[in-house]
PDB file of N, CA and C in Angstrom:
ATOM      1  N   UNK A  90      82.153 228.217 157.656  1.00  0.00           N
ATOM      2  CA  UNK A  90      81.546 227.080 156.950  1.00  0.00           C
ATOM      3  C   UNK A  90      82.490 225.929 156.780  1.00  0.00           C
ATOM      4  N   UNK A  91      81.714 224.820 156.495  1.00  0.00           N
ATOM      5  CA  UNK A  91      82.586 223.820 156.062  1.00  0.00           C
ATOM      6  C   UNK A  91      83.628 223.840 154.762  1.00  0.00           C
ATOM      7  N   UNK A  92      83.292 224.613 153.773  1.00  0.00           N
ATOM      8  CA  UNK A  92      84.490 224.253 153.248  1.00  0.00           C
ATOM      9  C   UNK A  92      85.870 225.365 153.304  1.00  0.00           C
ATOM     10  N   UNK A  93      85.878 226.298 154.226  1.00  0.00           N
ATOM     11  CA  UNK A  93      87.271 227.240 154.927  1.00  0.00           C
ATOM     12  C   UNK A  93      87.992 225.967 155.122  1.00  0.00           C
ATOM     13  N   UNK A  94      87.459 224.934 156.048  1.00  0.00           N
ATOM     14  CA  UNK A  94      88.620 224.285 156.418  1.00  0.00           C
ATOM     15  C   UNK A  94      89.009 223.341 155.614  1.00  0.00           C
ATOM     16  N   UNK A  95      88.327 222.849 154.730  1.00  0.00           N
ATOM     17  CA  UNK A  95      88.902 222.216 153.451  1.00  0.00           C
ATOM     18  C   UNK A  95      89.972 223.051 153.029  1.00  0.00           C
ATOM     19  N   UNK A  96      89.649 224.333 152.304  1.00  0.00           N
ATOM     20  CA  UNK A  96      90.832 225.005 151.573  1.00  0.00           C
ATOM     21  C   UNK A  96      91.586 225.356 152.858  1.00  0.00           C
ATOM     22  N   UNK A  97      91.698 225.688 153.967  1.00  0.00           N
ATOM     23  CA  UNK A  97      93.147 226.265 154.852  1.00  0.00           C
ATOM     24  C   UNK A  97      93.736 224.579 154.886  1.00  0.00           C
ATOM     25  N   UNK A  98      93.279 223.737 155.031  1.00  0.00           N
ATOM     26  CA  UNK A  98      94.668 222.453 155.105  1.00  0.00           C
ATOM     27  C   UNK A  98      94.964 222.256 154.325  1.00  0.00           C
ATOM     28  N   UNK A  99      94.395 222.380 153.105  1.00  0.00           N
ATOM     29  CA  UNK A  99      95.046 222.570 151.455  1.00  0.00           C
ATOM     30  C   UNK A  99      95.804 223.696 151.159  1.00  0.00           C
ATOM     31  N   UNK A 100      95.597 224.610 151.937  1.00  0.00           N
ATOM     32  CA  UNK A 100      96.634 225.763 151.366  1.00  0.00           C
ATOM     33  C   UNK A 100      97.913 224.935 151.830  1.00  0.00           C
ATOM     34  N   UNK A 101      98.121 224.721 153.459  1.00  0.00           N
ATOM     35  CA  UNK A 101      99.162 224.000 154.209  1.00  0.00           C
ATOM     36  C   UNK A 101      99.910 223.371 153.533  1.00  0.00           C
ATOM     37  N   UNK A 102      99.082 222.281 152.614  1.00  0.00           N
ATOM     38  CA  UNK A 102      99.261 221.038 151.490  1.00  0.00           C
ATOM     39  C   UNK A 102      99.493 219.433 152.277  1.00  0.00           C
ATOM     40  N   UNK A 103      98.970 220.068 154.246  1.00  0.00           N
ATOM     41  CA  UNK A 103      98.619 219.038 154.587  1.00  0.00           C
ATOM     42  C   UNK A 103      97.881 218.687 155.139  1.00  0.00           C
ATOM     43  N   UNK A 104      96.810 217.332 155.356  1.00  0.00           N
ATOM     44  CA  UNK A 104      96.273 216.952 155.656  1.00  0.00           C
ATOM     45  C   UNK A 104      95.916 216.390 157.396  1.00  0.00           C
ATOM     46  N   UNK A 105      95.712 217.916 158.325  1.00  0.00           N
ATOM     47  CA  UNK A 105      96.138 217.645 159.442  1.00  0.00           C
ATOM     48  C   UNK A 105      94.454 217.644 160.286  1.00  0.00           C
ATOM     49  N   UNK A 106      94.397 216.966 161.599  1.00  0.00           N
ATOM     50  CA  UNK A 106      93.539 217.367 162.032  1.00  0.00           C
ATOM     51  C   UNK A 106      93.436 218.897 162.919  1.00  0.00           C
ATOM     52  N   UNK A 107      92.226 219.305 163.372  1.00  0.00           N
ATOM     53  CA  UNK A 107      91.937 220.823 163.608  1.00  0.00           C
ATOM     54  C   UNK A 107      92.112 220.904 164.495  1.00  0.00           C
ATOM     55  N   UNK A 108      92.309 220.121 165.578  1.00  0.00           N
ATOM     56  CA  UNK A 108      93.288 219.818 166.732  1.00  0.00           C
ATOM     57  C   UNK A 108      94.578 220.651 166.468  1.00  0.00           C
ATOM     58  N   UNK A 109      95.394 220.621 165.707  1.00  0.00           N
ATOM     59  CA  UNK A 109      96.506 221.008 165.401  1.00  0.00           C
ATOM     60  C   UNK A 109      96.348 222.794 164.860  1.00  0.00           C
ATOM     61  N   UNK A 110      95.044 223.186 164.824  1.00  0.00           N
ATOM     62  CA  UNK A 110      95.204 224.331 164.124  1.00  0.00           C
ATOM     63  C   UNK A 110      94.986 225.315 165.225  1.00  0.00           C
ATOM     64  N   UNK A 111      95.086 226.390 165.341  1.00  0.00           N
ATOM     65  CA  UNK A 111      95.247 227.922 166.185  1.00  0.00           C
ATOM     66  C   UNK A 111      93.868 228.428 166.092  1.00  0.00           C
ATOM     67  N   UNK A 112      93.111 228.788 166.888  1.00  0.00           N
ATOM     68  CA  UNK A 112      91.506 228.848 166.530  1.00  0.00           C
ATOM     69  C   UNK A 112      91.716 230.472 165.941  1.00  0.00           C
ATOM     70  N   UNK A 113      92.688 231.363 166.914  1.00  0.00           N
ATOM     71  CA  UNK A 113      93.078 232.600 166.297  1.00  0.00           C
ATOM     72  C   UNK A 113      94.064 232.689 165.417  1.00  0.00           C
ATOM     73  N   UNK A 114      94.887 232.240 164.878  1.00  0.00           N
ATOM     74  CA  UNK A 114      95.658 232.377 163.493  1.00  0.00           C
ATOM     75  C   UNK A 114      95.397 231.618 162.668  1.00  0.00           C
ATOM     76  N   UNK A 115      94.255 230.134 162.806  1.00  0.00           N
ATOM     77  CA  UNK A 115      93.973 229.466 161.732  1.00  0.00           C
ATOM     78  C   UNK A 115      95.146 228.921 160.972  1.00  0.00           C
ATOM     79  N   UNK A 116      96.671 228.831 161.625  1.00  0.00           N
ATOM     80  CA  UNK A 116      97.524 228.145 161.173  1.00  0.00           C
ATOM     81  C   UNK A 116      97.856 227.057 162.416  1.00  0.00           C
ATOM     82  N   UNK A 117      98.449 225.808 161.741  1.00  0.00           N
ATOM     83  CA  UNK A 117      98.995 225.544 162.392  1.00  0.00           C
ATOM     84  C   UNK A 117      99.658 225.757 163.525  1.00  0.00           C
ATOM     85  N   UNK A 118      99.529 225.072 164.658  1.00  0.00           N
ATOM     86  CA  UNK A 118     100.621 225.601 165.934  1.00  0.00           C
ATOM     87  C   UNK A 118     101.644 225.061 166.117  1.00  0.00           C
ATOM     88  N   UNK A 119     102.770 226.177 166.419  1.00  0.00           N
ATOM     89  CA  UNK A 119     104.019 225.833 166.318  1.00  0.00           C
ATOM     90  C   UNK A 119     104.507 225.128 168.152  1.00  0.00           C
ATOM     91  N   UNK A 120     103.909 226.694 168.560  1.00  0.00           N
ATOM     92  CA  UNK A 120     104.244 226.169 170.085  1.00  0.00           C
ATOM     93  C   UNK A 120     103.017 226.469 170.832  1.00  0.00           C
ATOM     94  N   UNK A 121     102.155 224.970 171.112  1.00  0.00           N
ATOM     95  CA  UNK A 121     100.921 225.198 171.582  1.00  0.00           C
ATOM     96  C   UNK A 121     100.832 225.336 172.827  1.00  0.00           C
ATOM     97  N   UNK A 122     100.382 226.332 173.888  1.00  0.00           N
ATOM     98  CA  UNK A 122     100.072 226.264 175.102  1.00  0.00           C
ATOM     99  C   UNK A 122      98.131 226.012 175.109  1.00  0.00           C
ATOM    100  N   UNK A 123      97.918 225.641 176.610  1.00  0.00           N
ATOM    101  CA  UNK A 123      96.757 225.724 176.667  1.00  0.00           C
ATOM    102  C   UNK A 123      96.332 226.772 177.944  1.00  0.00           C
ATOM    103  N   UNK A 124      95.033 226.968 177.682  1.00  0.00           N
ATOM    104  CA  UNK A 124      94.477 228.588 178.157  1.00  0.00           C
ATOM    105  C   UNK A 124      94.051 228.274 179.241  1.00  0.00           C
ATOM    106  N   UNK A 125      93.164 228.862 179.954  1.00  0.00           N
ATOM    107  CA  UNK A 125      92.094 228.513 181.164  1.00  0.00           C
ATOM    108  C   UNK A 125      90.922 227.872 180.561  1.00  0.00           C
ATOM    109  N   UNK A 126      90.905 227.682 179.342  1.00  0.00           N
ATOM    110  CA  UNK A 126      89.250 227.700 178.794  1.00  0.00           C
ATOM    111  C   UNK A 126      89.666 226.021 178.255  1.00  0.00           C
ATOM    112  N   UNK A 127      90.490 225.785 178.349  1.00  0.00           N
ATOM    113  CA  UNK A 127      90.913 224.217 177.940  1.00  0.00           C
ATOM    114  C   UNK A 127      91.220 224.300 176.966  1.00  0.00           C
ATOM    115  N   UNK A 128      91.439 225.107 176.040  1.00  0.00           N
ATOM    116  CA  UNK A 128      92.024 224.793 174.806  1.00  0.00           C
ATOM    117  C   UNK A 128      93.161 225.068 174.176  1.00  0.00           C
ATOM    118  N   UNK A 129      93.977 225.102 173.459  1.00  0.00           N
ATOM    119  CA  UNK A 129      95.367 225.357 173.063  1.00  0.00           C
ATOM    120  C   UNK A 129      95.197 226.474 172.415  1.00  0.00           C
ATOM    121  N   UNK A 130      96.333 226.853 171.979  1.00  0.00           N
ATOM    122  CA  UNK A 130      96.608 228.318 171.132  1.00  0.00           C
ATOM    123  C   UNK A 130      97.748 228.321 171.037  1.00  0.00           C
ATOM    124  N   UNK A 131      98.020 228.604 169.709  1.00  0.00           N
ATOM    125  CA  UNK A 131      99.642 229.313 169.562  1.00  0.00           C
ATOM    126  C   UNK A 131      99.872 230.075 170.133  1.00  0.00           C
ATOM    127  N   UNK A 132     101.044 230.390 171.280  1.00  0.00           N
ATOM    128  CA  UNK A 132     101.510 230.979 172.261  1.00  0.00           C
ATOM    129  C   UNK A 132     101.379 231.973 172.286  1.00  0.00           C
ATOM    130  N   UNK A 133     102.235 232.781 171.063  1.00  0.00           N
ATOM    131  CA  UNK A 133     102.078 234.305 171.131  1.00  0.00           C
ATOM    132  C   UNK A 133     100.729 235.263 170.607  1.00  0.00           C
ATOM    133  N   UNK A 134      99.537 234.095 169.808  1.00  0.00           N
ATOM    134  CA  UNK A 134      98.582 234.911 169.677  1.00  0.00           C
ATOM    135  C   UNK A 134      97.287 234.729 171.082  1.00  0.00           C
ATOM    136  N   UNK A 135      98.296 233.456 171.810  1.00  0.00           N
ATOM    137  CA  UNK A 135      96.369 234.245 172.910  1.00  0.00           C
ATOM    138  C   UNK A 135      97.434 235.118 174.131  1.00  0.00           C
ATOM    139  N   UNK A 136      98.735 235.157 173.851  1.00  0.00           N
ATOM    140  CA  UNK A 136      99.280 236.012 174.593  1.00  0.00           C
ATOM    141  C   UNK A 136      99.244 237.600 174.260  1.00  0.00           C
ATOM    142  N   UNK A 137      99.373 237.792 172.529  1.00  0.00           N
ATOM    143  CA  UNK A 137      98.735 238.761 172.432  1.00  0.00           C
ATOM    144  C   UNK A 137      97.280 239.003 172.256  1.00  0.00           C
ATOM    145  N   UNK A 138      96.266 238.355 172.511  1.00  0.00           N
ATOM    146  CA  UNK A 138      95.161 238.620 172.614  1.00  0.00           C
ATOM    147  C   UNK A 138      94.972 238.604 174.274  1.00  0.00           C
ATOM    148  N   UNK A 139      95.886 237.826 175.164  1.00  0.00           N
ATOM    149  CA  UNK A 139      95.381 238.328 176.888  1.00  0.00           C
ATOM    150  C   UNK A 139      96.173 240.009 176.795  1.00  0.00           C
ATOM    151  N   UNK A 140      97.055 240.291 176.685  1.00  0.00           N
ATOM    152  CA  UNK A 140      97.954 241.566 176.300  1.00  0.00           C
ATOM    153  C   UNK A 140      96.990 242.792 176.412  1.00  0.00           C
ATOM    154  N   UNK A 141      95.700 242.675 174.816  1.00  0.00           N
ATOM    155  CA  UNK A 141      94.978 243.580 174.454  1.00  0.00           C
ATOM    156  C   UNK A 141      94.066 243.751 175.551  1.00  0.00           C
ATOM    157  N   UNK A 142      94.681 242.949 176.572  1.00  0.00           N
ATOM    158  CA  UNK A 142      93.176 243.361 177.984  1.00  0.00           C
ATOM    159  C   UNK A 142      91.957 242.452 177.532  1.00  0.00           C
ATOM    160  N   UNK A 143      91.682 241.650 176.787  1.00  0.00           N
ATOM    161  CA  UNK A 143      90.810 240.667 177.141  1.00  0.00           C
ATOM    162  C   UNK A 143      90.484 239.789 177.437  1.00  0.00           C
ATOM    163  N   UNK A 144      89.787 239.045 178.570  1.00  0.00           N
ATOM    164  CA  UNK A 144      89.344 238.395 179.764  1.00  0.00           C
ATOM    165  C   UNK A 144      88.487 237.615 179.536  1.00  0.00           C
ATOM    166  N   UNK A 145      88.367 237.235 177.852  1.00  0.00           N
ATOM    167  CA  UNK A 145      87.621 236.295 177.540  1.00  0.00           C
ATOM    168  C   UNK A 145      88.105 234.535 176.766  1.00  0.00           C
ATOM    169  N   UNK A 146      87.864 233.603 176.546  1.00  0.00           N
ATOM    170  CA  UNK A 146      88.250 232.735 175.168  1.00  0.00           C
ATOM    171  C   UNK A 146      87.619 233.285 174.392  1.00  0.00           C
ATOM    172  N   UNK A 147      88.960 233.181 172.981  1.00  0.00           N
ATOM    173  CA  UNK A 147      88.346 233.259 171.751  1.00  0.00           C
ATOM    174  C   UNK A 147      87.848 232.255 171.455  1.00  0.00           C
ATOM    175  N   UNK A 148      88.109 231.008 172.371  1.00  0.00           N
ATOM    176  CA  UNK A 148      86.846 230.050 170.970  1.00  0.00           C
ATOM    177  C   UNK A 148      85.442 229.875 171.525  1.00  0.00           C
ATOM    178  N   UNK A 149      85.631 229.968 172.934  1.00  0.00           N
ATOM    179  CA  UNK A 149      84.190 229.868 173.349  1.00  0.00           C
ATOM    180  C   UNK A 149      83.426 231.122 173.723  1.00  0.00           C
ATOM    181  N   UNK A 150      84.297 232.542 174.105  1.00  0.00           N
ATOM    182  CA  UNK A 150      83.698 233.643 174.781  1.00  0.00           C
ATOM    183  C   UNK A 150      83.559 233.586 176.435  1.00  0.00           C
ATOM    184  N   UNK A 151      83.423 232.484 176.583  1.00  0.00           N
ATOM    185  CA  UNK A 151      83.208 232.584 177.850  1.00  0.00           C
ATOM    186  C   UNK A 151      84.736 233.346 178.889  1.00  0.00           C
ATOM    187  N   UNK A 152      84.164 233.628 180.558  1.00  0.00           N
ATOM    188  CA  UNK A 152      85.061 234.186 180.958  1.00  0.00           C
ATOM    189  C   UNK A 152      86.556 232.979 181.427  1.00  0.00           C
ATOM    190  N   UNK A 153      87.833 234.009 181.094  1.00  0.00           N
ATOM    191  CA  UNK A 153      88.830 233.049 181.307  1.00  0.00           C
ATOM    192  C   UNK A 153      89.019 233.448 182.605  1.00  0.00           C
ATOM    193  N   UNK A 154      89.109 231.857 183.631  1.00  0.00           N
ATOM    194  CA  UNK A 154      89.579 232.129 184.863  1.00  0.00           C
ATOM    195  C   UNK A 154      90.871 232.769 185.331  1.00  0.00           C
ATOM    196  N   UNK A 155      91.783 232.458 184.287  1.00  0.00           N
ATOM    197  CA  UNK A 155      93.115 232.807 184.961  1.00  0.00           C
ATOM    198  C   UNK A 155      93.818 233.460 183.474  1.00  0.00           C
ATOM    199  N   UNK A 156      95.081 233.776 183.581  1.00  0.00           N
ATOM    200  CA  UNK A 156      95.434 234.022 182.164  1.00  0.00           C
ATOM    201  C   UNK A 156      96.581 233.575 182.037  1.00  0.00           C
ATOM    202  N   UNK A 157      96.946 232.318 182.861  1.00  0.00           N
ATOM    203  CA  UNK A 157      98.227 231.008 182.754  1.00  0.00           C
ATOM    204  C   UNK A 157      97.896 230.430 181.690  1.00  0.00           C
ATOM    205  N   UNK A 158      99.238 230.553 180.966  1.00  0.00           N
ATOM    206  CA  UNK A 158      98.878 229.431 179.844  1.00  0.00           C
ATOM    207  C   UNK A 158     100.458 228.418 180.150  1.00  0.00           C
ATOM    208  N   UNK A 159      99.795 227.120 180.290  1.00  0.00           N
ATOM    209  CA  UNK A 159     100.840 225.693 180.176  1.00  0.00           C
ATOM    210  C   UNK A 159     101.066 225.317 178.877  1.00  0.00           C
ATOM    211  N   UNK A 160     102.422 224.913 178.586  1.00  0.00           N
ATOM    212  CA  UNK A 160     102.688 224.518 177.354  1.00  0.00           C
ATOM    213  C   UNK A 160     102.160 223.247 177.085  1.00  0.00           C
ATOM    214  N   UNK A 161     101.561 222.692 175.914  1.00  0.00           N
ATOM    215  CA  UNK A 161     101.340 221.526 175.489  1.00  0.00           C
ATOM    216  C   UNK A 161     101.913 220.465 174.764  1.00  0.00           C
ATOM    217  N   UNK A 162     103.011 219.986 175.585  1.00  0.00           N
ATOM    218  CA  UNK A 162     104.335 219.672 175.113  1.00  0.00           C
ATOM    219  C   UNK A 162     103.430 218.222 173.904  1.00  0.00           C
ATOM    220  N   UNK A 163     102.218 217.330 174.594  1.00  0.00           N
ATOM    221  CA  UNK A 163     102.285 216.061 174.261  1.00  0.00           C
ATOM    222  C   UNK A 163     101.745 217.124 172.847  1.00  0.00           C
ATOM    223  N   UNK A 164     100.985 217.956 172.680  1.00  0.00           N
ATOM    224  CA  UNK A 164     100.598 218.431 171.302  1.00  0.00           C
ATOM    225  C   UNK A 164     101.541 218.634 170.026  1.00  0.00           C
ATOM    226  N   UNK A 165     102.465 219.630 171.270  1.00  0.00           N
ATOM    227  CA  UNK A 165     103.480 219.864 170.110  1.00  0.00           C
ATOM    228  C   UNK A 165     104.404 218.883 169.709  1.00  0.00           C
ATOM    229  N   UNK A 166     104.216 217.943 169.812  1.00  0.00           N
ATOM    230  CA  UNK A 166     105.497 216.564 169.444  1.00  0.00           C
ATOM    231  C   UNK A 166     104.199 215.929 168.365  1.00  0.00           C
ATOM    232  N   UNK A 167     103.154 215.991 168.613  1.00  0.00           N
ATOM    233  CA  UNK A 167     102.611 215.793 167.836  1.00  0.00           C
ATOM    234  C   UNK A 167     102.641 215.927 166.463  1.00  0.00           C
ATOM    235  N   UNK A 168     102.361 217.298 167.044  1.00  0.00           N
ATOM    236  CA  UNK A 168     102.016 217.717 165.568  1.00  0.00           C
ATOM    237  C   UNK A 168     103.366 218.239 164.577  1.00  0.00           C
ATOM    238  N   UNK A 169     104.868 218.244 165.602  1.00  0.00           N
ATOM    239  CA  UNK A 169     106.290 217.874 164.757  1.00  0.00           C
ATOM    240  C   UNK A 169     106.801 216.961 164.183  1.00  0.00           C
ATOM    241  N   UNK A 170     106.112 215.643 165.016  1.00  0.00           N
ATOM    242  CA  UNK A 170     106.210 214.382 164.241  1.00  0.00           C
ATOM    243  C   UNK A 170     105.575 214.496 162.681  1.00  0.00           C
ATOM    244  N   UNK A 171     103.814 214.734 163.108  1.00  0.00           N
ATOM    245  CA  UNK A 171     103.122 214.356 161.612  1.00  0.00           C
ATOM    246  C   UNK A 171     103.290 215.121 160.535  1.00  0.00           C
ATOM    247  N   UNK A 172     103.697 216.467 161.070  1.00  0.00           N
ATOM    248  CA  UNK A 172     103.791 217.544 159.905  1.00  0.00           C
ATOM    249  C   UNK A 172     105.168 217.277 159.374  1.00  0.00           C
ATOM    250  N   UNK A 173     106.510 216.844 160.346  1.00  0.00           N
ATOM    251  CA  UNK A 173     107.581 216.239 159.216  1.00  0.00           C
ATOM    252  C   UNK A 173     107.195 214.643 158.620  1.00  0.00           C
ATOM    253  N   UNK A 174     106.478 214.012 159.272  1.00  0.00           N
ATOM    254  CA  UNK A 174     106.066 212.949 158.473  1.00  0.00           C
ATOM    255  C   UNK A 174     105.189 213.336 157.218  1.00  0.00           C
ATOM    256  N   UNK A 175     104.398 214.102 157.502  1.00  0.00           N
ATOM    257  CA  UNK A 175     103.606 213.838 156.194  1.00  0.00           C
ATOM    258  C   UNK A 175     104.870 215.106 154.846  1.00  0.00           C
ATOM    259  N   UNK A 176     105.488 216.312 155.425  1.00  0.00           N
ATOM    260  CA  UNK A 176     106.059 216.952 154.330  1.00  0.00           C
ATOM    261  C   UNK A 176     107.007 216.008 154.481  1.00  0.00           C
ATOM    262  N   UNK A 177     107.952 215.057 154.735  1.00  0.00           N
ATOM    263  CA  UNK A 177     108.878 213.663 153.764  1.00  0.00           C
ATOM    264  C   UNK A 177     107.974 212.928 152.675  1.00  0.00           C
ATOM    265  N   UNK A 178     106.842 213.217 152.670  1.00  0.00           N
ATOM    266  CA  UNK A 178     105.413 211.885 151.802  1.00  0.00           C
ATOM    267  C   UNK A 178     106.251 212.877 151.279  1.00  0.00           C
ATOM    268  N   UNK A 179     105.404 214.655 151.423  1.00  0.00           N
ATOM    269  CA  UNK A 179     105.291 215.344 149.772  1.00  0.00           C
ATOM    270  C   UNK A 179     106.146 215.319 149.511  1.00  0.00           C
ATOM    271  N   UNK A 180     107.536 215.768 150.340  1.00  0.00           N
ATOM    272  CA  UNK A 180     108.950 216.139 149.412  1.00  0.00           C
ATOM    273  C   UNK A 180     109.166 214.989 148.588  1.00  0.00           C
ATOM    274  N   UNK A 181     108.748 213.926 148.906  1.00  0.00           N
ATOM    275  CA  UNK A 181     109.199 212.683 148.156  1.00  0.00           C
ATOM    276  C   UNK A 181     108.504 212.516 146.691  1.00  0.00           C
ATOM    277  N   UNK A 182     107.065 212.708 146.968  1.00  0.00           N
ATOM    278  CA  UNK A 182     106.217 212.790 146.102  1.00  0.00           C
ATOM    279  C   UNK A 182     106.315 213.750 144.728  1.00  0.00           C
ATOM    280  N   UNK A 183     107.087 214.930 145.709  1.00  0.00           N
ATOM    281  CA  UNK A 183     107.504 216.136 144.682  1.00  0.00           C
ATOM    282  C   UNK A 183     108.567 215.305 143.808  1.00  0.00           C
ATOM    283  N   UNK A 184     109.484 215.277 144.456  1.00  0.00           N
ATOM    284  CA  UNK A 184     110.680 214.193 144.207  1.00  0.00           C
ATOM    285  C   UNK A 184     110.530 213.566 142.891  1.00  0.00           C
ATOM    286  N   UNK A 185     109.744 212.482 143.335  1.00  0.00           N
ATOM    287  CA  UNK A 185     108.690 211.399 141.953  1.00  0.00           C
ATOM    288  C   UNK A 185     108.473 212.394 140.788  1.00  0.00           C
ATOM    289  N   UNK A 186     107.809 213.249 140.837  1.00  0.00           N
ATOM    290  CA  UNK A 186     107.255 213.890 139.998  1.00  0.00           C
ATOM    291  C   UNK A 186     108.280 214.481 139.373  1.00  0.00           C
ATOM    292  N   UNK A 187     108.838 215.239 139.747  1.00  0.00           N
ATOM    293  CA  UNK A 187     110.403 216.237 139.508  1.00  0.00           C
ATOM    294  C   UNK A 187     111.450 214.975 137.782  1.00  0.00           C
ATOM    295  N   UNK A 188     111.440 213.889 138.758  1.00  0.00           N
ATOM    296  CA  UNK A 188     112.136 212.835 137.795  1.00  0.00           C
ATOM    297  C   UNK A 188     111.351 212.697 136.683  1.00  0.00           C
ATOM    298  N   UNK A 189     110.138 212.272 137.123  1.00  0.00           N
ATOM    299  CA  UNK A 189     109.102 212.078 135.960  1.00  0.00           C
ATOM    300  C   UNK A 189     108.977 213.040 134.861  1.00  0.00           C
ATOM    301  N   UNK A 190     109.205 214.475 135.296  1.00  0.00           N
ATOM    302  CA  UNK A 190     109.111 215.405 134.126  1.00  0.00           C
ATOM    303  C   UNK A 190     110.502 215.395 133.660  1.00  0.00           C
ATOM    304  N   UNK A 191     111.708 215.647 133.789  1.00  0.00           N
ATOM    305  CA  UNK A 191     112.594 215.269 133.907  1.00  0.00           C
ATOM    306  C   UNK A 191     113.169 214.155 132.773  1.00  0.00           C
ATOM    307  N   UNK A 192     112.392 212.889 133.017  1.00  0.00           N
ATOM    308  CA  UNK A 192     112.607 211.657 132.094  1.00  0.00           C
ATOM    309  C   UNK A 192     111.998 211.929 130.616  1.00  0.00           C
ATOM    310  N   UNK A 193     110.351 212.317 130.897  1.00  0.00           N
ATOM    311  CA  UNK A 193     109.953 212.794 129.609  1.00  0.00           C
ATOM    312  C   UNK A 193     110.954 213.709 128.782  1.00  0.00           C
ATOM    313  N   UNK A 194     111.502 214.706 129.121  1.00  0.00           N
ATOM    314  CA  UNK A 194     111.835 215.804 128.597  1.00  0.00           C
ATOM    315  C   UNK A 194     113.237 215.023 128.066  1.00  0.00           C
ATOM    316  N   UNK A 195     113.832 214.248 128.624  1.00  0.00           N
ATOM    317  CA  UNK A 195     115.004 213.530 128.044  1.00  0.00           C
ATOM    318  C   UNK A 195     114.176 212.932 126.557  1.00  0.00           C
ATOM    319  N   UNK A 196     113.118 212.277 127.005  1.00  0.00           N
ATOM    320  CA  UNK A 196     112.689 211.366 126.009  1.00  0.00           C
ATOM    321  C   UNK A 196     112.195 212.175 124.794  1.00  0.00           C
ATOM    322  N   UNK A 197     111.449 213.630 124.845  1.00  0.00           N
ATOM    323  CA  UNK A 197     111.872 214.365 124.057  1.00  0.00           C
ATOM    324  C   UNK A 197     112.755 214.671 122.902  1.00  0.00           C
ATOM    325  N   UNK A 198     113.749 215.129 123.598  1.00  0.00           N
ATOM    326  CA  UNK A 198     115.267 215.410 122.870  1.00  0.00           C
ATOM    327  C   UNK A 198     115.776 214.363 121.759  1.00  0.00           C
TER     328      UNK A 198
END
């Protein structure tokens, strides 16, 4: 349903598109290759899912022609750029906040 993927990019705490996510680990991909079926996957889970002997995509079912997977270099720069861009927002944001409680608690005393 629609709202899984609300809460899994909120668990993350970022705001990524689903492009970026693993259709079989539902995390983020670290090192995305792509399949016969056109789509990406984190490396080692459609490697262990070709492994278990099956000859299918997980996202579509249909049959996989081959069981080469190419790395998706333009993906993964991608998604290393935005995911350290956007965790510098939060760390920063944390940051902000951190002082802010911080100042009160002086003002406290």
């Amino acid at each position: 349903g629609g709202d899984e993927d609300g809460l899994r990019r909120v668990s993350f705490g970022l705001d990524l598109p689903d492009e970026f996510y693993c259709s079989i680990t539902m995390e983020v991909m670290m090192d995305p290759v792509i399949a016969a079926d056109g789509f990406s996957y984190e490396r080692v889970a459609i490697q262990d899912w070709i492994s278990k002997g099956h000859t299918t995509s997980p996202k579509t079912g249909g049959n996989l022609s081959s069981t080469e997977l190419i790395p998706n270099h333009s993906l993964k720069s991608l998604i290393q750029d935005r995911v350290q861009m956007t965790s510098a927002v939060k760390l920063q944001e944390l940051e902000d906040m951190r002082k802010r409680v911080d100042g009160e608690e002086e003002a406290l005393e």
